[in-house]
C-alpha positions as YAML, in Angstrom:
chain: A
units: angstrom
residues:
- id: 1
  name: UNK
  ca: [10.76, -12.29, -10.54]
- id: 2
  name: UNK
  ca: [7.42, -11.12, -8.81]
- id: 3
  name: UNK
  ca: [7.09, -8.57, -11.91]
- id: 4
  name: UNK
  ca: [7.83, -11.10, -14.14]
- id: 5
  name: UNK
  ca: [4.69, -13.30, -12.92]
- id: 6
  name: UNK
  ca: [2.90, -10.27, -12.81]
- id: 7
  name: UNK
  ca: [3.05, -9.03, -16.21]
- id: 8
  name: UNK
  ca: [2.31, -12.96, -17.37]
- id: 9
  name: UNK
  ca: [-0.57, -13.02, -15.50]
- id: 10
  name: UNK
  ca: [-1.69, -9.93, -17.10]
- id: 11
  name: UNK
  ca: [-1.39, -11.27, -20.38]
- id: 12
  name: UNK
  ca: [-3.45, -14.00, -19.87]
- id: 13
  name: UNK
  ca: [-6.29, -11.91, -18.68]
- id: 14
  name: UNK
  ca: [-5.84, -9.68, -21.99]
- id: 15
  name: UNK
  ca: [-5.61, -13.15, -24.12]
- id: 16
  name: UNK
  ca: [-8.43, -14.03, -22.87]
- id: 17
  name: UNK
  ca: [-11.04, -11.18, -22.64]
- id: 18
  name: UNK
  ca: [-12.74, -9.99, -25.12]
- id: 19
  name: UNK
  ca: [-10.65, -6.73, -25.04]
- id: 20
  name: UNK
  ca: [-9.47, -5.80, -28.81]
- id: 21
  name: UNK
  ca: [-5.64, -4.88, -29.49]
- id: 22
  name: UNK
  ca: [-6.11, -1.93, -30.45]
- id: 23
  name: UNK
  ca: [-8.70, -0.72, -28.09]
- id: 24
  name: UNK
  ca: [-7.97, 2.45, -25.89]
- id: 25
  name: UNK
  ca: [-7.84, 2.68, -21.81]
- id: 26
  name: UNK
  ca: [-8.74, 5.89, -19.61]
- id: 27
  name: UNK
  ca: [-8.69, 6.04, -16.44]
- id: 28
  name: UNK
  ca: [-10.50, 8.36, -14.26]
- id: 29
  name: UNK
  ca: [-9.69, 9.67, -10.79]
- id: 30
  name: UNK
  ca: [-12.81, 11.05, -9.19]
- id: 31
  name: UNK
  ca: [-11.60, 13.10, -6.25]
- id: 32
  name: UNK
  ca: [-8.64, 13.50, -7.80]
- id: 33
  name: UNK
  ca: [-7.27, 16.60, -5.17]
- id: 34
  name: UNK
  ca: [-7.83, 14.90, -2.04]
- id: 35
  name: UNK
  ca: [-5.89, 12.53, -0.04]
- id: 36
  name: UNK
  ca: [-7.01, 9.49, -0.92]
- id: 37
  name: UNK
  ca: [-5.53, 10.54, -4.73]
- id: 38
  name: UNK
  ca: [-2.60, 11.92, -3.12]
- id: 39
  name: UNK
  ca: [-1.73, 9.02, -0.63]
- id: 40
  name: UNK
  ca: [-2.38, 6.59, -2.82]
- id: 41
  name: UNK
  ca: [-4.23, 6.22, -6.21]
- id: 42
  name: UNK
  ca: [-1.65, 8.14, -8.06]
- id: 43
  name: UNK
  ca: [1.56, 6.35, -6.24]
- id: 44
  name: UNK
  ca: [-0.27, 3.42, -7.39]
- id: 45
  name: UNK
  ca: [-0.79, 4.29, -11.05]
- id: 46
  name: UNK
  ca: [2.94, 5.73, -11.51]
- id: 47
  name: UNK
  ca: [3.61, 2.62, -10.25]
- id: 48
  name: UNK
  ca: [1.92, 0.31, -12.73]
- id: 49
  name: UNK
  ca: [2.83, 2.79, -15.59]
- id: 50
  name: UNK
  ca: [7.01, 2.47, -14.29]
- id: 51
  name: UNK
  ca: [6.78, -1.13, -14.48]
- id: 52
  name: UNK
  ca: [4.40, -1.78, -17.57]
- id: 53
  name: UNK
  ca: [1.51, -3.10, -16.02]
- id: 54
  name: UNK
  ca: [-0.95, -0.77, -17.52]
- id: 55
  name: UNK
  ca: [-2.15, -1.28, -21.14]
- id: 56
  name: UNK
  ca: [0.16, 1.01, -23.43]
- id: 57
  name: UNK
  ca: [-1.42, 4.22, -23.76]
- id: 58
  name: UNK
  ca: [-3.42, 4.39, -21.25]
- id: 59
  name: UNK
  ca: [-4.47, 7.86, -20.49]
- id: 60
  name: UNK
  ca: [-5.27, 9.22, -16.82]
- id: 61
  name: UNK
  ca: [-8.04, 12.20, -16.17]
- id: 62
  name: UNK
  ca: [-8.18, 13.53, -12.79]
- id: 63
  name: UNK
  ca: [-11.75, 15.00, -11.74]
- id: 64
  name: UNK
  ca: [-12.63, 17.26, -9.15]
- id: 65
  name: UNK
  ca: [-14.51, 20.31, -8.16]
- id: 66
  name: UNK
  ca: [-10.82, 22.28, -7.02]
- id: 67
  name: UNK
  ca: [-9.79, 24.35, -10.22]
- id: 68
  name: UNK
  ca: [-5.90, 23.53, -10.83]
- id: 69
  name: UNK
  ca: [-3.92, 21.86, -13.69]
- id: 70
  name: UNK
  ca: [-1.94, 18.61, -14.25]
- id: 71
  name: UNK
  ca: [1.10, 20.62, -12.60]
- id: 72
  name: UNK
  ca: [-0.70, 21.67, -9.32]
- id: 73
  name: UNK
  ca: [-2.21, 18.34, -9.46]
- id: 74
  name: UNK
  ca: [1.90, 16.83, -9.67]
- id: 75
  name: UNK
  ca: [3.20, 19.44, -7.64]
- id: 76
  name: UNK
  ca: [0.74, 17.86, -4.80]
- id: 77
  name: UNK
  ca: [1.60, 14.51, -5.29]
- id: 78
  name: UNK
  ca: [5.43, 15.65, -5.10]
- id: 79
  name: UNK
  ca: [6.00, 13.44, -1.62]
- id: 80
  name: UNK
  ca: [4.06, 10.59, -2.57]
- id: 81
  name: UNK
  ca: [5.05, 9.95, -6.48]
- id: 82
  name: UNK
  ca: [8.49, 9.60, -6.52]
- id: 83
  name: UNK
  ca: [11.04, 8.17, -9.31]
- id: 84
  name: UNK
  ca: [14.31, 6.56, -8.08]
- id: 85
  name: UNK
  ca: [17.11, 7.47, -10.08]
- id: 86
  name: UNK
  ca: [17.16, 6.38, -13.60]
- id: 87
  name: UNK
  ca: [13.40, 6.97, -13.89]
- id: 88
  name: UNK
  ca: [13.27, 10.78, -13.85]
- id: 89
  name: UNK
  ca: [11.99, 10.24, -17.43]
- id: 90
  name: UNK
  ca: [9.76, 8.01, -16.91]
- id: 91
  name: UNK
  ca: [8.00, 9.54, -14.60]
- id: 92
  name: UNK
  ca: [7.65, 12.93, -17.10]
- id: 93
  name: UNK
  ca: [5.77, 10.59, -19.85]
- id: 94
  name: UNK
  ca: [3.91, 9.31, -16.59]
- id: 95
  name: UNK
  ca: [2.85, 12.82, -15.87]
- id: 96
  name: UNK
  ca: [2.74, 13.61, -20.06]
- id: 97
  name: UNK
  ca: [-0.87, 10.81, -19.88]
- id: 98
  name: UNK
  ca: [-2.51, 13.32, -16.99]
- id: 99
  name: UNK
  ca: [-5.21, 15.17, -17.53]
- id: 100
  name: UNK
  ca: [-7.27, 17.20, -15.59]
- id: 101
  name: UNK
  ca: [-11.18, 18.61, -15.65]
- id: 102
  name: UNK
  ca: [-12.91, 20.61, -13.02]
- id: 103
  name: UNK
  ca: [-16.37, 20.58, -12.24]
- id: 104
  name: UNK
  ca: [-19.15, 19.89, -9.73]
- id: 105
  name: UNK
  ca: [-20.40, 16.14, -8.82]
- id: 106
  name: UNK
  ca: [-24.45, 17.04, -9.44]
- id: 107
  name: UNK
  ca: [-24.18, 18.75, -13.02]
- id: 108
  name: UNK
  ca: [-24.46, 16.94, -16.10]
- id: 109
  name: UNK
  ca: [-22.99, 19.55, -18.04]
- id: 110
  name: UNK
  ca: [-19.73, 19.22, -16.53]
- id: 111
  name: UNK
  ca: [-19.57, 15.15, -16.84]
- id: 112
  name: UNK
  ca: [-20.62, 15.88, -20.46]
- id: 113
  name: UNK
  ca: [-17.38, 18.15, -21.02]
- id: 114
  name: UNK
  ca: [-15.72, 15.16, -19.09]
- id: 115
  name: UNK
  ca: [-16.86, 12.95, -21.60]
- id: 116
  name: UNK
  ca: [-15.61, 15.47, -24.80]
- id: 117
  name: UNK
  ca: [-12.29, 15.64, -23.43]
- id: 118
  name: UNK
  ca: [-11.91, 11.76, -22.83]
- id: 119
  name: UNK
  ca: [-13.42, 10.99, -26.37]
- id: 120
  name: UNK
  ca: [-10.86, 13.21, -27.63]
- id: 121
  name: UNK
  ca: [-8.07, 10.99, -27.00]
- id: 122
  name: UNK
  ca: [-9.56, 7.56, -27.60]
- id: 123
  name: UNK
  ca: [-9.68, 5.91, -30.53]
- id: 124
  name: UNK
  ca: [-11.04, 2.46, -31.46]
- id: 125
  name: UNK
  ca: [-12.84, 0.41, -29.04]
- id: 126
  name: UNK
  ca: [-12.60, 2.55, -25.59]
- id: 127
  name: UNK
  ca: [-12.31, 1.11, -22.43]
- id: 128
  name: UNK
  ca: [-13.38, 4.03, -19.54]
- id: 129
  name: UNK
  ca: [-12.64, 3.03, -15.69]
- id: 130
  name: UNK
  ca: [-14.13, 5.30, -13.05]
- id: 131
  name: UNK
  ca: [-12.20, 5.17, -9.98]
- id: 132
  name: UNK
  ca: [-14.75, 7.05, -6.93]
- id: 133
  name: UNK
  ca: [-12.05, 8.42, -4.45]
- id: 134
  name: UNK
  ca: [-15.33, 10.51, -3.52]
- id: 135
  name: UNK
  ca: [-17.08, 10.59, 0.23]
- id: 136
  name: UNK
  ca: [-20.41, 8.46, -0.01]
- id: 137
  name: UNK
  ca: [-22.41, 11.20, 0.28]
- id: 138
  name: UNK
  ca: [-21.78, 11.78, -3.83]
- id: 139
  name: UNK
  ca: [-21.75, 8.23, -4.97]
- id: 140
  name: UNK
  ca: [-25.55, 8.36, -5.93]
- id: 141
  name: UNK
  ca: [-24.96, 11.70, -7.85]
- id: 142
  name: UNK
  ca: [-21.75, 10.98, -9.34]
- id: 143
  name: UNK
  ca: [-22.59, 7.59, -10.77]
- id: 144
  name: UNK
  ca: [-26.32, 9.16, -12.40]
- id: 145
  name: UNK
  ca: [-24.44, 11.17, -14.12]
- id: 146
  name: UNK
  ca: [-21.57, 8.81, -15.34]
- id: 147
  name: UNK
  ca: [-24.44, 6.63, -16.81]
- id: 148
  name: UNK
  ca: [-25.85, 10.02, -18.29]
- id: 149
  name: UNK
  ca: [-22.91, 11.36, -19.49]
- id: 150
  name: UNK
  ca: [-20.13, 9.18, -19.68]
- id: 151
  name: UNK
  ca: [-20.44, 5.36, -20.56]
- id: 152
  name: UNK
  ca: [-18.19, 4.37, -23.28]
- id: 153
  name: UNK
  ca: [-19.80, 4.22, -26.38]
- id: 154
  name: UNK
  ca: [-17.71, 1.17, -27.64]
- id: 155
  name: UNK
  ca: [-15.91, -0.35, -25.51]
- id: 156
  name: UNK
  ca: [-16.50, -1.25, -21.60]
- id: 157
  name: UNK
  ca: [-17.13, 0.88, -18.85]
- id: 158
  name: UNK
  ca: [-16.25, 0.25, -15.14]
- id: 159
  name: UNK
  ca: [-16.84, 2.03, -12.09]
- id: 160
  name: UNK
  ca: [-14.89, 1.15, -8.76]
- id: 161
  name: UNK
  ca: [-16.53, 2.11, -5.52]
- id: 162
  name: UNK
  ca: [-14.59, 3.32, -2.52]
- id: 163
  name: UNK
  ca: [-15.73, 2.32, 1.22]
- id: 164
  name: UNK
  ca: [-17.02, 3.86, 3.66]
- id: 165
  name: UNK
  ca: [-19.64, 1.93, 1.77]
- id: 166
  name: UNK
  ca: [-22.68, 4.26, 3.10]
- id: 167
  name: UNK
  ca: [-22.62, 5.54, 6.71]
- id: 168
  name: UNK
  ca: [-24.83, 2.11, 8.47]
- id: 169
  name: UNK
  ca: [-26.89, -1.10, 6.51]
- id: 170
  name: UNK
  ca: [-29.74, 1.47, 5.39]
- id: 171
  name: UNK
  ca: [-27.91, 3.34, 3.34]
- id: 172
  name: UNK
  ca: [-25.52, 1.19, 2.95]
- id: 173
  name: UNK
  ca: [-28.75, -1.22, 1.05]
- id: 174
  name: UNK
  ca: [-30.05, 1.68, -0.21]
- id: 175
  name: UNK
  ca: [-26.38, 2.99, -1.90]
- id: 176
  name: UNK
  ca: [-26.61, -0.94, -3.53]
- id: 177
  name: UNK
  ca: [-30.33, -0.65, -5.08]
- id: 178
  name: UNK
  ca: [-29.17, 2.74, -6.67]
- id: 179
  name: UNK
  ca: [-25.80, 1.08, -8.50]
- id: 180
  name: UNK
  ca: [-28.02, -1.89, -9.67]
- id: 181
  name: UNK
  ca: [-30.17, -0.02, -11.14]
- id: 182
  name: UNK
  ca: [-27.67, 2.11, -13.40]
- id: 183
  name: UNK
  ca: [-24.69, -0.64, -14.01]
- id: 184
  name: UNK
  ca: [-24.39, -4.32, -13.86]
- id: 185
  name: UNK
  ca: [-22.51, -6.55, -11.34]
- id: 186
  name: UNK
  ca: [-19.67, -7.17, -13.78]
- id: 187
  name: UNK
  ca: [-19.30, -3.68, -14.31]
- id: 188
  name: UNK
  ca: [-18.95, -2.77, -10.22]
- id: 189
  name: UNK
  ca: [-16.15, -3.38, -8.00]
- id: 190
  name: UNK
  ca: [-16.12, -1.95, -4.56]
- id: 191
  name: UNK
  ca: [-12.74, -1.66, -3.14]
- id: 192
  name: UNK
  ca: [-10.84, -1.42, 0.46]
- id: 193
  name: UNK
  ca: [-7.68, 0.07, -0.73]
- id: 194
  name: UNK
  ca: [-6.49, -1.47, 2.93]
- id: 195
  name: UNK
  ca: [-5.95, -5.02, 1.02]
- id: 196
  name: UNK
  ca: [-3.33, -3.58, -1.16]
- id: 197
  name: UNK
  ca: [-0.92, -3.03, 2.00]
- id: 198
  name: UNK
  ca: [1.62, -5.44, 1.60]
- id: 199
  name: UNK
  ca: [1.76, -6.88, 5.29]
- id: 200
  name: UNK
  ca: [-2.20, -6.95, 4.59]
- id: 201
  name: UNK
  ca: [-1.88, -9.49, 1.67]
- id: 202
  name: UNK
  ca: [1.13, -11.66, 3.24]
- id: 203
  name: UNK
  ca: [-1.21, -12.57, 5.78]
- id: 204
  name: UNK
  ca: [-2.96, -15.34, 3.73]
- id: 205
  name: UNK
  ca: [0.51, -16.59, 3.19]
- id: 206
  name: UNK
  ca: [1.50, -16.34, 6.56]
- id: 207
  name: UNK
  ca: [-1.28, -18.14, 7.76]
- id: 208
  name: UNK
  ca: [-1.42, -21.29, 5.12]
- id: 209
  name: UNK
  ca: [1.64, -21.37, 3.61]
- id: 210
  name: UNK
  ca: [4.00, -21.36, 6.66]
- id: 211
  name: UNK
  ca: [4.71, -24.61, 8.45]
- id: 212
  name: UNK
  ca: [5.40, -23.17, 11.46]
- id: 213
  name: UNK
  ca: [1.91, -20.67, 11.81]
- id: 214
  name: UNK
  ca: [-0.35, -23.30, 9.97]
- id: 215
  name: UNK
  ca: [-0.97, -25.99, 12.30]
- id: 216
  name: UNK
  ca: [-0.61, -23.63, 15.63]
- id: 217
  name: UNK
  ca: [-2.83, -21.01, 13.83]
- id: 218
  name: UNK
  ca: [-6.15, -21.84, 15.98]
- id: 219
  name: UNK
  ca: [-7.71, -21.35, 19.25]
- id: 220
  name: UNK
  ca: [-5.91, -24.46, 21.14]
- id: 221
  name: UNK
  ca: [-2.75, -22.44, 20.62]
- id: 222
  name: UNK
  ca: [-3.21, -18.49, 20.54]
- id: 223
  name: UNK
  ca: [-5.33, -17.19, 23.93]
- id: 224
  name: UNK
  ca: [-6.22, -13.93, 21.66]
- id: 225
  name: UNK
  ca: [-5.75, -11.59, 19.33]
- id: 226
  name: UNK
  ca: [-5.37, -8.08, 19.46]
- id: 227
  name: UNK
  ca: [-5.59, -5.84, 16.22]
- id: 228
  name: UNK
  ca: [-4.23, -2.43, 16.40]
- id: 229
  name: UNK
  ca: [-4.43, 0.66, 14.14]
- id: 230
  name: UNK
  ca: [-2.04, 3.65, 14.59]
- id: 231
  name: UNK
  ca: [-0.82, 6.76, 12.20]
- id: 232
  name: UNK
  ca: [1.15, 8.97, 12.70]
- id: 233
  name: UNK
  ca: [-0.67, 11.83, 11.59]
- id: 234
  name: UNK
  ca: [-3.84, 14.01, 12.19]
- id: 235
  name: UNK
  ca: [-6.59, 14.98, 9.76]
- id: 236
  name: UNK
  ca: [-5.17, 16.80, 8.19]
- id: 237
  name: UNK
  ca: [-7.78, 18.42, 6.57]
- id: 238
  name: UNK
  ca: [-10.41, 15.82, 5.90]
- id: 239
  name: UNK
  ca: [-11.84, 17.63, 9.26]
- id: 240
  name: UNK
  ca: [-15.11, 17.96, 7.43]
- id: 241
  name: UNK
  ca: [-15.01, 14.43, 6.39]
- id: 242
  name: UNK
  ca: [-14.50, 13.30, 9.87]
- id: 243
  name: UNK
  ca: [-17.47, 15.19, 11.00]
- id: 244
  name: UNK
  ca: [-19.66, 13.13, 9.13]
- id: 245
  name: UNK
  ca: [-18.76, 9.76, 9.37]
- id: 246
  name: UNK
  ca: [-16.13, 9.73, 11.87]
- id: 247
  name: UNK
  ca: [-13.05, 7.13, 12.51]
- id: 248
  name: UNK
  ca: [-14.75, 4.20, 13.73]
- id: 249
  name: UNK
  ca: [-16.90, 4.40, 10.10]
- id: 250
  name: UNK
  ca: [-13.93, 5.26, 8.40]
- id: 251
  name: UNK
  ca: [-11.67, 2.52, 9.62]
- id: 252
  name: UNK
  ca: [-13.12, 0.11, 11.86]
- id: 253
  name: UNK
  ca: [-16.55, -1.32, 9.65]
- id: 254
  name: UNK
  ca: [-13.88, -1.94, 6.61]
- id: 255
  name: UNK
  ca: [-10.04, -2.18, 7.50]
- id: 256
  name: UNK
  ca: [-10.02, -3.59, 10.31]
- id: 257
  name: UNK
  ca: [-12.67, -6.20, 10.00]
- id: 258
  name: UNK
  ca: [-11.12, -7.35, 6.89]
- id: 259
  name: UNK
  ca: [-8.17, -7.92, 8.98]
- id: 260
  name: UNK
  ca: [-9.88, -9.84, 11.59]
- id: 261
  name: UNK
  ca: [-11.83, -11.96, 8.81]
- id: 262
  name: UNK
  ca: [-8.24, -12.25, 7.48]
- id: 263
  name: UNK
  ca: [-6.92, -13.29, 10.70]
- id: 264
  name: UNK
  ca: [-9.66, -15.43, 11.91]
- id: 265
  name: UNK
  ca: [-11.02, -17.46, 8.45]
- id: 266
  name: UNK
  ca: [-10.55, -21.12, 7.52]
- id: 267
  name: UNK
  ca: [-8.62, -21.59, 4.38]
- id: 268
  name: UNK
  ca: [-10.12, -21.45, 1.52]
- id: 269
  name: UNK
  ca: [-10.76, -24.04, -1.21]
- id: 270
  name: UNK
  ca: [-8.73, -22.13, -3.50]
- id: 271
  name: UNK
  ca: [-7.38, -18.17, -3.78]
- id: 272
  name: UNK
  ca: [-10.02, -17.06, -5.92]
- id: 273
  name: UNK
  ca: [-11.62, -13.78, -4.34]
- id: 274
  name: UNK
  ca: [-15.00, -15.86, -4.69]
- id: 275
  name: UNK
  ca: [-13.52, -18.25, -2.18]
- id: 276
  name: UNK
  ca: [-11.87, -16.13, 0.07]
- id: 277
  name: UNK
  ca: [-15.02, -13.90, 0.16]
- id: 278
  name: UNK
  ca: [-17.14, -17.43, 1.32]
- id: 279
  name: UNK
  ca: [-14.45, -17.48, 4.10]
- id: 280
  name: UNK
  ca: [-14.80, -14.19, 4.91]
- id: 281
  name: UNK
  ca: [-18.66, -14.10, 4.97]
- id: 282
  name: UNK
  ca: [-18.26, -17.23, 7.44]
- id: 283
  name: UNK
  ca: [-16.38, -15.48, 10.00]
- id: 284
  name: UNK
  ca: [-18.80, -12.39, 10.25]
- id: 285
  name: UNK
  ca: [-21.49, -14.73, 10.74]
- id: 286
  name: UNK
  ca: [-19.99, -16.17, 13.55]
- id: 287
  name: UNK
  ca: [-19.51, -13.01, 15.41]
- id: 288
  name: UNK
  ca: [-21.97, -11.93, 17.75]
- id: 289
  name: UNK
  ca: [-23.40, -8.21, 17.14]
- id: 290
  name: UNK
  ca: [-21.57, -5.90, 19.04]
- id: 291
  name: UNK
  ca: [-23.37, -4.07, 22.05]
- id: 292
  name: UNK
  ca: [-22.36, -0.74, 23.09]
- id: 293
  name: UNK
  ca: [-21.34, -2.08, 27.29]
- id: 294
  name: UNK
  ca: [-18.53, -4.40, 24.94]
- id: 295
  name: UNK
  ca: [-16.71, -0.89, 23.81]
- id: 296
  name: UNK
  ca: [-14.64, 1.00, 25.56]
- id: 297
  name: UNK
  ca: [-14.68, 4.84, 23.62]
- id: 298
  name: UNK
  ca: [-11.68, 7.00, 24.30]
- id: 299
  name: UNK
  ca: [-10.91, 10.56, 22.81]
- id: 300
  name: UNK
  ca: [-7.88, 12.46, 23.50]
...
């Protein structure tokens, strides 16, 4: 039933964009060995291709600077992209769309082989998404050389930003100037892959569509709220990541304060993500900066 609404929602979009029949989709995975790919960008896009959400033939390119091929790249993603049974075939024509490039995030040379390899499989108008599973230290090179190197030449072109969305607000501003100046807001998204969790997304509905949590949901009923994070694994081996922006950066300034926004917002007029935003931006605004003597730091 859910895939059923799905899929019709879908069409409508199609119906009404101004994307042609015919037109061909690619979709790139920048960072495409690490575990952000691994955990979930790939699980993700078997997904959509298992149940035909994704527009038929859409093609998938992996970038990164590791040299392997589309069956290292599978043979890593062996835990995390899985077919039930029945779909052992289905998942081989998943894999059959992969495709992999490696090269270096600061060349232009290598995004310009990039671009020969996707142009090789498009035809008519082509549609190019960019997905940056990339630390923020590469955005600003990365996306100078997609707009070098590797806009589509007739179709659209989107790029979707990963947080950490810079390491504080002055590079976090300063990240923002650079994208404006190479792409335009409708061709931007930046993402918290956090709001795909399920339990994340049935919180609106837990909040306003329940009869029993929607009237008791406010502060003459609930004496506080306590948001906790746990996993139940280490680093394993984003150590270098870690060094540079650490967990509070990597979790706390995006996941978790969408939570609490999520947890602590009015309802909104409606469920557009314009209106949910509004709600959002409300809540931050109402919270007091934090000072250091309010945090208790523990390490062990």
């Amino acid at each position: 039933e859910g895939l059923k609404l799905l899929r019709e929602s879908l069409k409508k979009v199609q119906i009404s964009s101004s994307t042609a029949k015919d037109a061909s989709h690619v979709f790139v995975v920048f960072g495409a060995s690490g575990d952000l790919a691994r955990k979930k960008i790939y699980p993700t896009l078997w997904a959509l291709y298992r149940d035909s959400l994704m527009p038929k033939g859409t093609q998938i390119f992996g970038y990164a600077r590791s040299k392997m091929t589309v069956s290292q790249l599978r043979e890593k993603c062996v835990g995390t992209v899985k077919a039930k049974e029945g779909e052992e075939d289905l998942l081989e024509q998943f894999w059959a769309t992969n495709h992999y490039v490696a090269g270096s995030y600061d060349t232009q040379r290598d995004f310009e082989l990039l671009n020969q390899e996707m142009a090789a499989v498009e035809k008519g108008q082509a549609n190019r998404l960019f997905y940056l599973a990339l630390p923020p230290s590469v955005f600003k090179p990365v996306t100078s050389m997609l707009k070098a190197a590797c806009m589509s030449p007739t179709g659209w072109t989107r790029v979707i930003v990963e947080k950490p969305f810079g390491k504080d607000s002055a590079s976090s501003a300063d990240l923002s100037d650079h994208l404006q100046k190479l792409f335009s807001e409708e061709q931007l998204y930046r993402i918290d892959h956090y709001l795909g969790k399920e339990m994340v997304q049935n919180l609106i509905s837990l909040r306003f569509g329940n009869m029993i949590f929607g009237p008791t949901w406010n502060r003459d009923s609930i004496a506080s709220v306590t948001i906790t994070f746990k996993e139940p694994f280490g680093t394993q081996g984003r150590g270098g990541y870690f060094d540079e922006f650490g967990i509070i950066r990597d979790v706390m300034q995006n996941h978790l304060l969408q939570i609490l926004c999520l947890a602590a917002m009015e309802k909104p007029v409606t469920t557009s993500p314009d209106d949910i935003r509004n709600e959002k931006v409300k809540v931050l605004k109402a919270i007091p900066s934090l000072s250091l003597a309010s945090c208790v730091l523990g390490q062990y």
